[in-house]
Amino acid sequence: MKILVWLDEGTWEACIDAARDLPGEVTLLHVSDVGTEAALSGSAGLLGRVAGADPAELLAAAERRLLGAAAQRLDRPAKILTLRGRPEHEVLASCASADLLILARDGDQRRLGPRSLGHRTRFVVDHAPCRVLLVWPGSPPPLGSIP
């Protein structure tokens, strides 16, 4: 089984934990949003917070740290895939050869329901051409949280 794990800042640990015990070939995917890169690359550099910093290098360093921590937490061999673009489209394109996609809820974590998915995650869940394992980044809210 080919398992694709979409790593996003803030939720990646739950995805790694879900993948760790599944049999198969794991690929760790991180997508850098070109919109975020563009916003950080303005003439003021990082929105004026870090003068002289190279936003592309800072983002690349953050990506390397995330992927390194994820590979260490997975504790077994995995392929690493880094892409640039619109995350939802890059993830879907990467699913073409996967049997299973693992991703995490990234919306409202306080209650059950459709708002627990951010717009990009919702798009990927709705359009994925493979099986999807959607995990909570922490403990799921109780049934009483349904509006």
PDB file of C-alpha atoms in Angstrom:
ATOM      1  CA  MET A   1       0.000   0.000   0.000  1.00  0.00           C
ATOM      2  CA  LYS A   2       1.269   3.466  -0.912  1.00  0.00           C
ATOM      3  CA  ILE A   3       0.533   5.963   1.853  1.00  0.00           C
ATOM      4  CA  LEU A   4       0.770   9.697   1.274  1.00  0.00           C
ATOM      5  CA  VAL A   5       0.925  11.812   4.439  1.00  0.00           C
ATOM      6  CA  TRP A   6       0.137  15.512   4.019  1.00  0.00           C
ATOM      7  CA  LEU A   7       2.112  17.405   6.616  1.00  0.00           C
ATOM      8  CA  ASP A   8       0.902  20.810   7.619  1.00  0.00           C
ATOM      9  CA  GLU A   9       2.198  22.984  10.399  1.00  0.00           C
ATOM     10  CA  GLY A  10       0.175  22.493  13.558  1.00  0.00           C
ATOM     11  CA  THR A  11      -1.367  19.123  12.685  1.00  0.00           C
ATOM     12  CA  TRP A  12       1.447  16.974  11.311  1.00  0.00           C
ATOM     13  CA  GLU A  13       2.072  14.955  14.482  1.00  0.00           C
ATOM     14  CA  ALA A  14      -1.386  13.344  14.362  1.00  0.00           C
ATOM     15  CA  CYS A  15      -0.849  12.356  10.726  1.00  0.00           C
ATOM     16  CA  ILE A  16       2.488  10.733  11.516  1.00  0.00           C
ATOM     17  CA  ASP A  17       0.993   8.874  14.472  1.00  0.00           C
ATOM     18  CA  ALA A  18      -1.776   7.546  12.203  1.00  0.00           C
ATOM     19  CA  ALA A  19       0.717   6.394   9.573  1.00  0.00           C
ATOM     20  CA  ARG A  20       3.254   4.872  11.928  1.00  0.00           C
ATOM     21  CA  ASP A  21       1.553   1.490  12.388  1.00  0.00           C
ATOM     22  CA  LEU A  22       0.098   1.080   8.900  1.00  0.00           C
ATOM     23  CA  PRO A  23       1.887  -1.329   6.579  1.00  0.00           C
ATOM     24  CA  GLY A  24       3.130   0.100   3.327  1.00  0.00           C
ATOM     25  CA  GLU A  25       5.378   2.604   1.639  1.00  0.00           C
ATOM     26  CA  VAL A  26       5.104   6.065   3.216  1.00  0.00           C
ATOM     27  CA  THR A  27       5.670   9.376   1.466  1.00  0.00           C
ATOM     28  CA  LEU A  28       5.801  12.541   3.564  1.00  0.00           C
ATOM     29  CA  LEU A  29       4.466  15.520   1.620  1.00  0.00           C
ATOM     30  CA  HIS A  30       4.822  19.185   2.473  1.00  0.00           C
ATOM     31  CA  VAL A  31       3.520  21.910   0.190  1.00  0.00           C
ATOM     32  CA  SER A  32       4.683  25.494   0.506  1.00  0.00           C
ATOM     33  CA  ASP A  33       1.895  27.848  -0.414  1.00  0.00           C
ATOM     34  CA  VAL A  34       3.025  30.254  -3.127  1.00  0.00           C
ATOM     35  CA  GLY A  35       0.591  32.812  -1.747  1.00  0.00           C
ATOM     36  CA  THR A  36       2.345  32.744   1.614  1.00  0.00           C
ATOM     37  CA  GLU A  37       5.730  33.031  -0.036  1.00  0.00           C
ATOM     38  CA  ALA A  38       4.562  36.022  -2.043  1.00  0.00           C
ATOM     39  CA  ALA A  39       3.185  37.731   1.058  1.00  0.00           C
ATOM     40  CA  LEU A  40       6.448  37.231   2.914  1.00  0.00           C
ATOM     41  CA  SER A  41       8.541  38.412   0.006  1.00  0.00           C
ATOM     42  CA  GLY A  42       7.228  41.944  -0.125  1.00  0.00           C
ATOM     43  CA  SER A  43       9.637  44.850  -0.410  1.00  0.00           C
ATOM     44  CA  ALA A  44       9.739  45.132   3.390  1.00  0.00           C
ATOM     45  CA  GLY A  45      10.730  41.448   3.768  1.00  0.00           C
ATOM     46  CA  LEU A  46       8.661  39.274   6.158  1.00  0.00           C
ATOM     47  CA  LEU A  47       6.166  42.068   6.454  1.00  0.00           C
ATOM     48  CA  GLY A  48       8.851  44.355   7.808  1.00  0.00           C
ATOM     49  CA  ARG A  49       9.745  42.166  10.798  1.00  0.00           C
ATOM     50  CA  VAL A  50      13.127  40.846   9.679  1.00  0.00           C
ATOM     51  CA  ALA A  51      15.094  43.297   7.587  1.00  0.00           C
ATOM     52  CA  GLY A  52      17.481  41.667   5.161  1.00  0.00           C
ATOM     53  CA  ALA A  53      16.141  38.139   5.682  1.00  0.00           C
ATOM     54  CA  ASP A  54      15.642  35.919   2.663  1.00  0.00           C
ATOM     55  CA  PRO A  55      12.017  34.732   2.992  1.00  0.00           C
ATOM     56  CA  ALA A  56      12.564  31.817   0.618  1.00  0.00           C
ATOM     57  CA  GLU A  57      15.470  30.519   2.689  1.00  0.00           C
ATOM     58  CA  LEU A  58      13.578  30.982   5.959  1.00  0.00           C
ATOM     59  CA  LEU A  59      10.618  29.030   4.596  1.00  0.00           C
ATOM     60  CA  ALA A  60      12.893  26.313   3.216  1.00  0.00           C
ATOM     61  CA  ALA A  61      14.623  25.988   6.596  1.00  0.00           C
ATOM     62  CA  ALA A  62      11.255  25.689   8.362  1.00  0.00           C
ATOM     63  CA  GLU A  63      10.200  23.044   5.852  1.00  0.00           C
ATOM     64  CA  ARG A  64      13.401  21.049   6.442  1.00  0.00           C
ATOM     65  CA  ARG A  65      12.854  21.178  10.220  1.00  0.00           C
ATOM     66  CA  LEU A  66       9.255  19.989   9.870  1.00  0.00           C
ATOM     67  CA  LEU A  67      10.137  17.123   7.533  1.00  0.00           C
ATOM     68  CA  GLY A  68      13.085  16.096   9.696  1.00  0.00           C
ATOM     69  CA  ALA A  69      10.927  16.013  12.826  1.00  0.00           C
ATOM     70  CA  ALA A  70       8.220  14.078  10.976  1.00  0.00           C
ATOM     71  CA  ALA A  71      10.682  11.497   9.657  1.00  0.00           C
ATOM     72  CA  GLN A  72      12.111  11.058  13.133  1.00  0.00           C
ATOM     73  CA  ARG A  73       8.640  10.652  14.680  1.00  0.00           C
ATOM     74  CA  LEU A  74       7.644   8.135  11.983  1.00  0.00           C
ATOM     75  CA  ASP A  75      10.741   6.087  12.849  1.00  0.00           C
ATOM     76  CA  ARG A  76      10.842   4.094   9.631  1.00  0.00           C
ATOM     77  CA  PRO A  77      12.003   4.779   6.090  1.00  0.00           C
ATOM     78  CA  ALA A  78       9.897   7.235   4.111  1.00  0.00           C
ATOM     79  CA  LYS A  79      10.134   9.180   0.902  1.00  0.00           C
ATOM     80  CA  ILE A  80      10.152  12.965   1.212  1.00  0.00           C
ATOM     81  CA  LEU A  81       8.253  15.107  -1.266  1.00  0.00           C
ATOM     82  CA  THR A  82       8.302  18.905  -1.177  1.00  0.00           C
ATOM     83  CA  LEU A  83       6.253  20.969  -3.570  1.00  0.00           C
ATOM     84  CA  ARG A  84       5.385  24.622  -4.213  1.00  0.00           C
ATOM     85  CA  GLY A  85       1.989  25.810  -5.337  1.00  0.00           C
ATOM     86  CA  ARG A  86      -1.593  25.826  -4.160  1.00  0.00           C
ATOM     87  CA  PRO A  87      -1.556  23.158  -1.438  1.00  0.00           C
ATOM     88  CA  GLU A  88      -4.935  21.616  -2.229  1.00  0.00           C
ATOM     89  CA  HIS A  89      -4.051  21.151  -5.897  1.00  0.00           C
ATOM     90  CA  GLU A  90      -0.557  19.838  -5.224  1.00  0.00           C
ATOM     91  CA  VAL A  91      -1.868  17.334  -2.673  1.00  0.00           C
ATOM     92  CA  LEU A  92      -4.521  16.047  -5.069  1.00  0.00           C
ATOM     93  CA  ALA A  93      -1.989  15.672  -7.878  1.00  0.00           C
ATOM     94  CA  SER A  94       0.272  13.739  -5.523  1.00  0.00           C
ATOM     95  CA  CYS A  95      -2.599  11.380  -4.653  1.00  0.00           C
ATOM     96  CA  ALA A  96      -2.663  10.029  -8.198  1.00  0.00           C
ATOM     97  CA  SER A  97      -0.343   7.163  -7.303  1.00  0.00           C
ATOM     98  CA  ALA A  98      -1.354   6.755  -3.647  1.00  0.00           C
ATOM     99  CA  ASP A  99      -3.677   4.161  -2.160  1.00  0.00           C
ATOM    100  CA  LEU A 100      -4.282   6.161   1.004  1.00  0.00           C
ATOM    101  CA  LEU A 101      -4.001   9.832   1.929  1.00  0.00           C
ATOM    102  CA  ILE A 102      -3.624  10.763   5.588  1.00  0.00           C
ATOM    103  CA  LEU A 103      -4.468  14.321   6.583  1.00  0.00           C
ATOM    104  CA  ALA A 104      -5.708  16.163   9.648  1.00  0.00           C
ATOM    105  CA  ARG A 105      -8.636  18.380  10.454  1.00  0.00           C
ATOM    106  CA  ASP A 106      -7.483  21.971  10.520  1.00  0.00           C
ATOM    107  CA  GLY A 107     -10.594  23.996  11.254  1.00  0.00           C
ATOM    108  CA  ASP A 108     -12.574  24.524  14.435  1.00  0.00           C
ATOM    109  CA  GLN A 109     -11.301  21.880  16.846  1.00  0.00           C
ATOM    110  CA  ARG A 110     -13.852  22.665  19.571  1.00  0.00           C
ATOM    111  CA  ARG A 111     -16.826  20.895  18.028  1.00  0.00           C
ATOM    112  CA  LEU A 112     -17.755  18.123  15.612  1.00  0.00           C
ATOM    113  CA  GLY A 113     -19.001  19.153  12.218  1.00  0.00           C
ATOM    114  CA  PRO A 114     -18.055  20.502   8.834  1.00  0.00           C
ATOM    115  CA  ARG A 115     -16.311  23.562  10.257  1.00  0.00           C
ATOM    116  CA  SER A 116     -13.633  21.281  11.639  1.00  0.00           C
ATOM    117  CA  LEU A 117     -12.178  21.293   8.125  1.00  0.00           C
ATOM    118  CA  GLY A 118     -10.404  24.299   6.670  1.00  0.00           C
ATOM    119  CA  HIS A 119     -11.224  25.167   3.071  1.00  0.00           C
ATOM    120  CA  ARG A 120      -8.134  23.467   1.641  1.00  0.00           C
ATOM    121  CA  THR A 121      -8.666  20.292   3.634  1.00  0.00           C
ATOM    122  CA  ARG A 122     -12.353  20.265   2.653  1.00  0.00           C
ATOM    123  CA  PHE A 123     -11.375  20.553  -1.018  1.00  0.00           C
ATOM    124  CA  VAL A 124      -8.892  17.682  -0.734  1.00  0.00           C
ATOM    125  CA  VAL A 125     -11.337  15.423   1.145  1.00  0.00           C
ATOM    126  CA  ASP A 126     -14.038  16.108  -1.447  1.00  0.00           C
ATOM    127  CA  HIS A 127     -11.794  15.464  -4.467  1.00  0.00           C
ATOM    128  CA  ALA A 128      -9.203  12.891  -3.392  1.00  0.00           C
ATOM    129  CA  PRO A 129      -8.862  10.063  -5.925  1.00  0.00           C
ATOM    130  CA  CYS A 130      -7.894   7.560  -3.228  1.00  0.00           C
ATOM    131  CA  ARG A 131      -8.966   6.415   0.208  1.00  0.00           C
ATOM    132  CA  VAL A 132      -8.678   9.108   2.875  1.00  0.00           C
ATOM    133  CA  LEU A 133      -7.827   8.804   6.541  1.00  0.00           C
ATOM    134  CA  LEU A 134      -8.886  12.033   8.247  1.00  0.00           C
ATOM    135  CA  VAL A 135      -7.554  12.411  11.784  1.00  0.00           C
ATOM    136  CA  TRP A 136      -8.109  14.848  14.632  1.00  0.00           C
ATOM    137  CA  PRO A 137      -4.917  16.642  15.622  1.00  0.00           C
ATOM    138  CA  GLY A 138      -5.822  15.999  19.271  1.00  0.00           C
ATOM    139  CA  SER A 139      -8.669  14.361  21.104  1.00  0.00           C
ATOM    140  CA  PRO A 140     -11.937  14.731  19.198  1.00  0.00           C
ATOM    141  CA  PRO A 141     -14.645  16.885  20.774  1.00  0.00           C
ATOM    142  CA  PRO A 142     -17.537  15.079  22.483  1.00  0.00           C
ATOM    143  CA  LEU A 143     -20.785  14.257  20.697  1.00  0.00           C
ATOM    144  CA  GLY A 144     -22.452  17.016  22.695  1.00  0.00           C
ATOM    145  CA  SER A 145     -20.432  19.580  20.716  1.00  0.00           C
ATOM    146  CA  ILE A 146     -22.596  19.110  17.634  1.00  0.00           C
ATOM    147  CA  PRO A 147     -24.415  22.393  17.055  1.00  0.00           C
TER     148      PRO A 147
END
